[in-house]
Short mmCIF file of C-alpha atoms in Angstrom, two decimals:
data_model
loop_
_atom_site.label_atom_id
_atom_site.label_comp_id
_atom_site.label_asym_id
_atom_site.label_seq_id
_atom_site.Cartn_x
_atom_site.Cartn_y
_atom_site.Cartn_z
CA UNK S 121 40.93 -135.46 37.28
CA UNK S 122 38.31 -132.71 39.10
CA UNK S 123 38.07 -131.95 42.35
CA UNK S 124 35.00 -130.85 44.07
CA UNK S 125 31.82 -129.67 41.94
CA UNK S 126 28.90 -129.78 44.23
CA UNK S 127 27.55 -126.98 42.59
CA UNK S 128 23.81 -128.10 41.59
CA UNK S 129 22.83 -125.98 38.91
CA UNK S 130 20.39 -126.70 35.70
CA UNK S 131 20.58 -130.02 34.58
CA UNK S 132 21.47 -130.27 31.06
CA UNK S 133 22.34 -133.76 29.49
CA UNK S 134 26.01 -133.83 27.21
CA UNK S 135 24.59 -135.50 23.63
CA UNK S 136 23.67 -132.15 22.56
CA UNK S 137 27.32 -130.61 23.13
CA UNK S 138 29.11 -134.33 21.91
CA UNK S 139 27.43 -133.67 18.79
CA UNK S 140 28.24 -129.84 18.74
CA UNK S 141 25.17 -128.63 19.16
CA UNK S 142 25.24 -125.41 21.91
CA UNK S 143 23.48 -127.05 25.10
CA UNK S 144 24.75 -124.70 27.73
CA UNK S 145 25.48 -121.54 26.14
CA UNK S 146 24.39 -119.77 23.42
CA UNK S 147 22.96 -120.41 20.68
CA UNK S 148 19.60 -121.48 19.15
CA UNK S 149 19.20 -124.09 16.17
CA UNK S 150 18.59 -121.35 13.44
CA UNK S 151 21.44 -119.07 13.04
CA UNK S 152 19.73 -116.13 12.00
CA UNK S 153 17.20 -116.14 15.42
CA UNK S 154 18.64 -113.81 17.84
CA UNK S 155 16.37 -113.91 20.24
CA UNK S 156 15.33 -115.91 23.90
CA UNK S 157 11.88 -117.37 24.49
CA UNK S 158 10.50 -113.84 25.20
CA UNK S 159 12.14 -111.86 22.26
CA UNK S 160 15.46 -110.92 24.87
CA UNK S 161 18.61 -110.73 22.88
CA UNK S 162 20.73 -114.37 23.03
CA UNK S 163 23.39 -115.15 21.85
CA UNK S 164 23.64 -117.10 18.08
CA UNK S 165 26.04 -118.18 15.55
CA UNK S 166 25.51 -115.07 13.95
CA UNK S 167 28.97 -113.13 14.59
CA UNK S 168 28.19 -110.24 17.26
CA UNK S 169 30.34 -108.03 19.38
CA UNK S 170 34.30 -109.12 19.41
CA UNK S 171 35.40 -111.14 22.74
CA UNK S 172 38.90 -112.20 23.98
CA UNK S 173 38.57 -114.90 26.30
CA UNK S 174 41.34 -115.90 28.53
CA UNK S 175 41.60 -119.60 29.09
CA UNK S 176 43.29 -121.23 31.80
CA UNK S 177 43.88 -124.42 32.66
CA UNK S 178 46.14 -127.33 34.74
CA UNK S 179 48.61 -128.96 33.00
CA UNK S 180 46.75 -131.63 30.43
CA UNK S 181 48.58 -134.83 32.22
CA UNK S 182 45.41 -136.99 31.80
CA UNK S 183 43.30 -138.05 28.96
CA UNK S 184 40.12 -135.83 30.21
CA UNK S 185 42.06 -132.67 31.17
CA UNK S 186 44.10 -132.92 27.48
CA UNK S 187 40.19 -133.21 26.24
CA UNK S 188 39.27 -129.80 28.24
CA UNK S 189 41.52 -127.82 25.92
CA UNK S 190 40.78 -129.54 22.85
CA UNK S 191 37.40 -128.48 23.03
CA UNK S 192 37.57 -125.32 24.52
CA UNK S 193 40.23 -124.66 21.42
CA UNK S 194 37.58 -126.52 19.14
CA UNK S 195 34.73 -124.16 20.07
CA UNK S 196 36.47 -121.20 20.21
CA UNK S 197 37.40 -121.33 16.62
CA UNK S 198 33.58 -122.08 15.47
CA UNK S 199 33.02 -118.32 16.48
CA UNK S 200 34.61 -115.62 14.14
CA UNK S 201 34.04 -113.10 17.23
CA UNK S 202 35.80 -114.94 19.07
CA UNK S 203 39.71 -114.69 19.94
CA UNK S 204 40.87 -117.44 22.66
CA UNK S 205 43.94 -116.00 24.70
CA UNK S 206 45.22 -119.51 25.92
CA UNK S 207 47.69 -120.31 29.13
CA UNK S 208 50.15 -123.40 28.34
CA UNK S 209 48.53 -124.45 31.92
CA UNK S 210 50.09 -125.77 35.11
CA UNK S 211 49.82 -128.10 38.00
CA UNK S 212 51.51 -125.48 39.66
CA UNK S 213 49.45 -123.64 41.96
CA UNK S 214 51.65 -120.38 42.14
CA UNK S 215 52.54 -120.92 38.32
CA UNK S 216 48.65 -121.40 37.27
CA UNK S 217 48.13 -117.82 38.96
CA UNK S 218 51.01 -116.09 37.47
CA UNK S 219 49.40 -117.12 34.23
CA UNK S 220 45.76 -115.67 35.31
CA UNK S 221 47.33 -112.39 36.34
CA UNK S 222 48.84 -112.04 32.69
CA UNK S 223 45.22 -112.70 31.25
CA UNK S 224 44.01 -110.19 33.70
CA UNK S 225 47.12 -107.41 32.87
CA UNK S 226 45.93 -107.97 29.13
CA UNK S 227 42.24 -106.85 29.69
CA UNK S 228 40.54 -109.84 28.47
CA UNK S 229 36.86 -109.53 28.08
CA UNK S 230 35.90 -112.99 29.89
CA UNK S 231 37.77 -115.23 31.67
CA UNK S 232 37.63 -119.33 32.47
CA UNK S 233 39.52 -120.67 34.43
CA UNK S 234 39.54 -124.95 35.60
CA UNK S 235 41.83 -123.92 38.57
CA UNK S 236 44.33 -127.02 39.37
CA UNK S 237 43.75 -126.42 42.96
CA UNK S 238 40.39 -124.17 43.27
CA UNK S 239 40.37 -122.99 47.14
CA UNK S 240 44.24 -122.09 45.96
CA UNK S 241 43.31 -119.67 43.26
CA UNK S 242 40.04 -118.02 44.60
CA UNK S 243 42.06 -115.00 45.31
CA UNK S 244 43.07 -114.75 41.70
CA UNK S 245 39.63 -115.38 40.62
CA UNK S 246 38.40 -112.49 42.74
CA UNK S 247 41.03 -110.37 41.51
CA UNK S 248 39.81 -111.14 37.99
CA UNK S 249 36.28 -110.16 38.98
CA UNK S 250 37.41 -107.03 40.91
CA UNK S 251 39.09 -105.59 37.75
CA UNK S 252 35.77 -105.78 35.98
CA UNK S 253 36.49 -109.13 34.02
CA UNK S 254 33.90 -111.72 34.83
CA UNK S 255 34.88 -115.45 35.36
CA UNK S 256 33.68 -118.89 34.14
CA UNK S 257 34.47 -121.49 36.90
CA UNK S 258 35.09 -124.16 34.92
CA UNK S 259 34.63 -127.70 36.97
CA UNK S 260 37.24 -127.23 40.22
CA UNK S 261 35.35 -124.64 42.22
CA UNK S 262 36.39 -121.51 43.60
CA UNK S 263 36.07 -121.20 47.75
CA UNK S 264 33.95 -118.04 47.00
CA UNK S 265 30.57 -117.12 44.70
CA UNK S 266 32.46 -113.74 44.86
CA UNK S 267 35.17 -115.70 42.70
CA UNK S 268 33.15 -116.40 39.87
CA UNK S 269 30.08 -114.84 37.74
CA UNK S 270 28.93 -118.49 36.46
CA UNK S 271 30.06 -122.25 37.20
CA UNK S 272 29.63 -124.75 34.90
CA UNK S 273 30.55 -128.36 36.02
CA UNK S 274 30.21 -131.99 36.22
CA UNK S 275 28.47 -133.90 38.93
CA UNK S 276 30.54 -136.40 40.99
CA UNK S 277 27.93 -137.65 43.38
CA UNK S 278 25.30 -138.12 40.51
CA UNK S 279 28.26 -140.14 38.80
CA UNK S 280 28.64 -142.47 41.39
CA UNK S 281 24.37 -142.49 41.81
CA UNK S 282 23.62 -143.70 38.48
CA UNK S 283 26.76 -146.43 38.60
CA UNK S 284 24.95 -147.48 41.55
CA UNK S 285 21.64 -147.55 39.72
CA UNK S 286 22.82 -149.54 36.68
CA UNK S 287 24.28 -152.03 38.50
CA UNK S 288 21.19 -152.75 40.81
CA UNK S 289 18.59 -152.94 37.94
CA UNK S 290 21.27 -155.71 36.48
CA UNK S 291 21.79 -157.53 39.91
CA UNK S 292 18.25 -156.84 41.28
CA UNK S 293 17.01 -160.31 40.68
CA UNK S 294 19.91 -162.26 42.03
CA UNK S 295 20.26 -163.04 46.17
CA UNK S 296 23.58 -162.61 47.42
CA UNK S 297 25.09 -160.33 44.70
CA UNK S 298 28.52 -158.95 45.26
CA UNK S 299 30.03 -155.64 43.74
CA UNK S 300 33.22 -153.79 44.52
CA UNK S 301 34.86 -150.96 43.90
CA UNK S 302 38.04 -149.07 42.22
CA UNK S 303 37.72 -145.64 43.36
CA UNK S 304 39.95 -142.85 42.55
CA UNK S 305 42.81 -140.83 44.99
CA UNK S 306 40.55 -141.17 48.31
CA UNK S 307 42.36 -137.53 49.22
CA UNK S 308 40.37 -136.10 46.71
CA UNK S 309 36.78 -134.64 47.75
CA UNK S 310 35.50 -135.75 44.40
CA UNK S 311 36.51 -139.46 44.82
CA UNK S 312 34.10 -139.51 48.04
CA UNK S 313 31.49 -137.95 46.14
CA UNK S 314 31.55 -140.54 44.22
CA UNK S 315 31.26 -143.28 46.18
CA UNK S 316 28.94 -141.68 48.50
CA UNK S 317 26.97 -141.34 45.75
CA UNK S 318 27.41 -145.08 44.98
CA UNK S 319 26.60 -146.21 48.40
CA UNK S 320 23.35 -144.63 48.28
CA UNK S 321 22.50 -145.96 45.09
CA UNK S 322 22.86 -149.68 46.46
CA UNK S 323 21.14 -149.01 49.60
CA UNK S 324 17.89 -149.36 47.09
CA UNK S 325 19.04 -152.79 46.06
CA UNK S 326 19.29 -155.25 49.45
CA UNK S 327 20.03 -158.13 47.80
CA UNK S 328 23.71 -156.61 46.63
CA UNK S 329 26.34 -155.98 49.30
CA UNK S 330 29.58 -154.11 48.26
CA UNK S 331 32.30 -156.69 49.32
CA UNK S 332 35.23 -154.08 48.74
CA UNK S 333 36.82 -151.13 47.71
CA UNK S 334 40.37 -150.16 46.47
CA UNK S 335 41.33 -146.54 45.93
CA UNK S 336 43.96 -146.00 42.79
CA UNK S 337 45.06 -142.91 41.82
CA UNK S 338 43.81 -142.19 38.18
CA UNK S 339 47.02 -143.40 36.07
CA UNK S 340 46.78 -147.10 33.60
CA UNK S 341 49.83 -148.25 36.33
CA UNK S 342 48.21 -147.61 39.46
CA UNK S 343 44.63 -149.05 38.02
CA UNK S 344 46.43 -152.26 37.05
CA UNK S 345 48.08 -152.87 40.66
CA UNK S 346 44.78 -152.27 42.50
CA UNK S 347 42.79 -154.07 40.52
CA UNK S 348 45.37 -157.11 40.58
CA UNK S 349 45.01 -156.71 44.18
CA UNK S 350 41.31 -156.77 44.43
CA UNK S 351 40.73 -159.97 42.01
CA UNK S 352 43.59 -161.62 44.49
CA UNK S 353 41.43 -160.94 47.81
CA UNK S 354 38.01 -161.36 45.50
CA UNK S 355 37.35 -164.74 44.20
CA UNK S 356 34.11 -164.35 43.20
CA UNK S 357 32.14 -161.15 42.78
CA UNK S 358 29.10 -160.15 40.29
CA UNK S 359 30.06 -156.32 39.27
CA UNK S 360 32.49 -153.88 39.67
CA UNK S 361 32.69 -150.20 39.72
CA UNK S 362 35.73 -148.33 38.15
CA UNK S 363 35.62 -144.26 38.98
CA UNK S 364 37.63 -143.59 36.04
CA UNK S 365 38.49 -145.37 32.27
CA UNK S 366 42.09 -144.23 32.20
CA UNK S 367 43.04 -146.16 35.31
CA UNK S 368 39.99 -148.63 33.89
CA UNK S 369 42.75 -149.46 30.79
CA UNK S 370 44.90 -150.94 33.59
CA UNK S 371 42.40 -152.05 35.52
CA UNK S 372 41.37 -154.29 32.27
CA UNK S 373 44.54 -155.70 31.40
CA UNK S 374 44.95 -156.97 35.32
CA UNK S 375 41.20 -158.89 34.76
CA UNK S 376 42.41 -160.31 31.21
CA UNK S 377 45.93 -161.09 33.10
CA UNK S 378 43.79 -163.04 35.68
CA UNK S 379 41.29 -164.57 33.07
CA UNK S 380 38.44 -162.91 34.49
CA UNK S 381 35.25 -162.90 32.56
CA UNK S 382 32.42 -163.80 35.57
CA UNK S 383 31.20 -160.12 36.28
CA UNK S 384 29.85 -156.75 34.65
CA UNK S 385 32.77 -153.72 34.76
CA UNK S 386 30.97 -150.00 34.73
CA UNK S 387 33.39 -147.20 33.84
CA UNK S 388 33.60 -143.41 35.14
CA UNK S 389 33.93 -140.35 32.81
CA UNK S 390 33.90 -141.29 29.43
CA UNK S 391 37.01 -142.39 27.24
CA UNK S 392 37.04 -143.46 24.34
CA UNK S 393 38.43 -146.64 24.76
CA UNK S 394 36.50 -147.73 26.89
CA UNK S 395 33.00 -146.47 24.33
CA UNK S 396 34.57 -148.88 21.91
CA UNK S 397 35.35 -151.81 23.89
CA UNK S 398 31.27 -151.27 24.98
CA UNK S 399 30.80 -151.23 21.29
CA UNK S 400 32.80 -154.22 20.91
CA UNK S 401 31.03 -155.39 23.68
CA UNK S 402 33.46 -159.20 23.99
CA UNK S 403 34.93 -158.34 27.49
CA UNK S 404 33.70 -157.63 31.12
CA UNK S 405 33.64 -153.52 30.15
CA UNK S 406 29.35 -153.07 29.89
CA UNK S 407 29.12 -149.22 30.84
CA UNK S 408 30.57 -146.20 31.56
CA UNK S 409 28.79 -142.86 33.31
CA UNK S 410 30.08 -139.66 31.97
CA UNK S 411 32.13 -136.82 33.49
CA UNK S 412 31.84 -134.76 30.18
CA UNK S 413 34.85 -132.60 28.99
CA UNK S 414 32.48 -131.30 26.60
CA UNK S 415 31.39 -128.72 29.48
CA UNK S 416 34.68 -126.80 28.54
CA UNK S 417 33.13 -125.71 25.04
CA UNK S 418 29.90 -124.88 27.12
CA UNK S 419 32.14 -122.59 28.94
CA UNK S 420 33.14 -120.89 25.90
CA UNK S 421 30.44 -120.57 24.73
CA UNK S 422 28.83 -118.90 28.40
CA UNK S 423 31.90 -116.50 27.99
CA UNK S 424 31.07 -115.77 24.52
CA UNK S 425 27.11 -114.59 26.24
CA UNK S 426 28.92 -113.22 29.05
CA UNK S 427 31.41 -110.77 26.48
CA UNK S 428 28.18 -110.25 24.15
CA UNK S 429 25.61 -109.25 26.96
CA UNK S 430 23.65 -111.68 25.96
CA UNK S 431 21.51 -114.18 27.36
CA UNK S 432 20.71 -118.29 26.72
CA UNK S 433 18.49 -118.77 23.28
CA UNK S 434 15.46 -120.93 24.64
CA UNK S 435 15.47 -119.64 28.46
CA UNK S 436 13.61 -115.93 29.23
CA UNK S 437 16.19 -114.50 31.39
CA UNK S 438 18.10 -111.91 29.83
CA UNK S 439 21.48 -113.09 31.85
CA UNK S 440 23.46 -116.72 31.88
CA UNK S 441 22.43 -118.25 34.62
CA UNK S 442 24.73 -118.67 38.12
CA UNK S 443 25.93 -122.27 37.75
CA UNK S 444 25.11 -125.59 35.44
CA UNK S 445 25.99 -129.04 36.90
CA UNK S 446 26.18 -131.64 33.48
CA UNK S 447 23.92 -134.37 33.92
CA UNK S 448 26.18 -138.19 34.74
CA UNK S 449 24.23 -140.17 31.46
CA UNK S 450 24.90 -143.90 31.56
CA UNK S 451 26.37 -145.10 27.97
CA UNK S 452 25.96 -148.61 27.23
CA UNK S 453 25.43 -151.03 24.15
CA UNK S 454 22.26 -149.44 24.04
CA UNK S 455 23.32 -145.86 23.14
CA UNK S 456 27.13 -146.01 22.86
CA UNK S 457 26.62 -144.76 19.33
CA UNK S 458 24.85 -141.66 20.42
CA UNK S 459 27.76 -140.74 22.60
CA UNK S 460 30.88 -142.19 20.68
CA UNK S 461 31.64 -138.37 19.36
CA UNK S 462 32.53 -137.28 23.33
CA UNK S 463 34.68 -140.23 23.83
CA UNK S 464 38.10 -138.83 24.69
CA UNK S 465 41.47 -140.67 24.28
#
């Protein structure tokens, strides 16, 4: 799953890129308008200036990094002018760089790069920039702004901020409520972000006290054992907080295992699974606040500006901005049909 993306940038919201419509990069609704706001040249469907872009990645071991490279593949091949140089991608640290290097040795025009580890490869990413090949940060941040010409990311402390807030508006009228939480691997800077952002949320609700937390560690097998654990120790609770749906799917078999139905579930990220059991809406699973992998087209589509020259259609500036953080929406009954298209499995 990501590491740390504290990066606040322009918030954007992810229906716009589900549906595959640009949000953060390029393009403007009518194909034939090349221009921003204030007539400076953007970026638009309309084929341009040839760009290579060299994508690198970890090694797709979960259902959200598997649906980084399907869309960066996906958008990529919407653009005629574009050719996508692609690493088979690595957990691997020394591996992962190896593979950058290549990308760098074969003059790309733009690079992105989701580092597996990013204070690990912010040497390679400055190396990248030094040779005059500018770099989308993609999620996993770089130790350095030296690293990187634009990051584009999710927002792990606004994830855990509007969990927070769903659950208190649907608690807020009930004295004594209980919620607890399955957060992700606690050595991880984004699974604190998360439930510091939780924490905070709550604090506006004093009528719900979190009872307790479990940490998994983002895999169906380790969700199912700590949430066995939890429903053991918790005989009675009113919500519960799950950082992630992949470890949720284990998570949900414990609670149907235990014959659980007396409290609301809210997921983390966005799988599909868990859109369709909202759909379905006959189990404890009521929400889930997105982590969108859809910000890896984005990023092809800001390397696309970058190898163009070209700036955002609808904002003035004539370059891509420094960094965009993807807005955490809340997907419910209420709009899981909006959002069902950025479900990933």
């Amino acid at each position: 799953m990501p590491e740390l993306t504290s990066r606040r940038g322009l918030l954007f919201g992810t229906a716009a890129v589900g549906a595959g419509v640009l949000l953060a990069g390029c393009t403007s609704n009518d194909s034939n308008d090349d221009t921003a706001a204030n007539d400076q040249p953007a970026a638009s469907d309309t084929p341009g200036k040839e760009v290579t872009i060299g994508f690198a990645g970890p090694q797709a071991d979960h259902g959200w990094l598997n649906a980084i490279n399907d869309n960066a593949k996906s958008r990529a091949g919407k653009y005629s002018d574009v050719t996508l140089e692609i690493t088979e991608g690595s957990n691997d640290t020394a591996a992962q760089i190896g593979q950058i290097q290549t990308l760098i040795n074969k003059k790309v025009d733009v690079l992105v790069v989701l580092p597996a580890d990013g204070k690990a490869l912010t040497q390679v990413g400055l190396q990248a920039m030094q040779a005059g090949i500018p770099v989308v940060n993609l999620d996993r941040i770089f130790n350095s702004p030296q690293a990187y010409r634009c990051w584009i990311g999710g927002d792990n402390y606004g994830m855990g901020l509007n969990a927070g807030r769903y659950i208190g508006e649907k608690l807020k009228d009930k004295q004594g409520a209980k919620v607890i939480e399955l957060a992700g691997l606690d050595n991880l800077e984004l699974t604190q972000q998360r439930t510091q952002g939780f924490d905070a949320a709550l604090k506006n609700y004093p009528n719900i006290k979190k009872v307790a937390r479990q940490a998994a560690e983002f895999t169906v097998e380790s969700g199912q054992a700590k949430m066995s654990q939890l429903l053991q120790a918790q005989s009675d609770f009113d919500a519960l907080w799950n950082h992630d749906d992949d470890q949720g799917v284990g998570a949900l078999r414990a609670i149907e295992q235990a014959g659980r139905d007396d409290f609301l579930m809210v997921g983390g990220a966005g799988a599909l699974s868990a859109m369709q059991a909202i759909e379905a809406d006959d189990g404890v699973l009521k929400a889930t606040v997105l982590y969108p992998p859809t910000m890896a087209a984005s990023a092809i589509d800001l390397a696309r500006a970058l190898g163009q020259s070209k700036g955002i259609g609808g904002l003035s500036e004539l370059e891509i901005p420094a960094s965009l953080t993807l807005y955490s929406a809340v997907v419910d009954k209420e709009n899981v049909g909006q959002y069902m298209a950025t479900g990933f499995k």
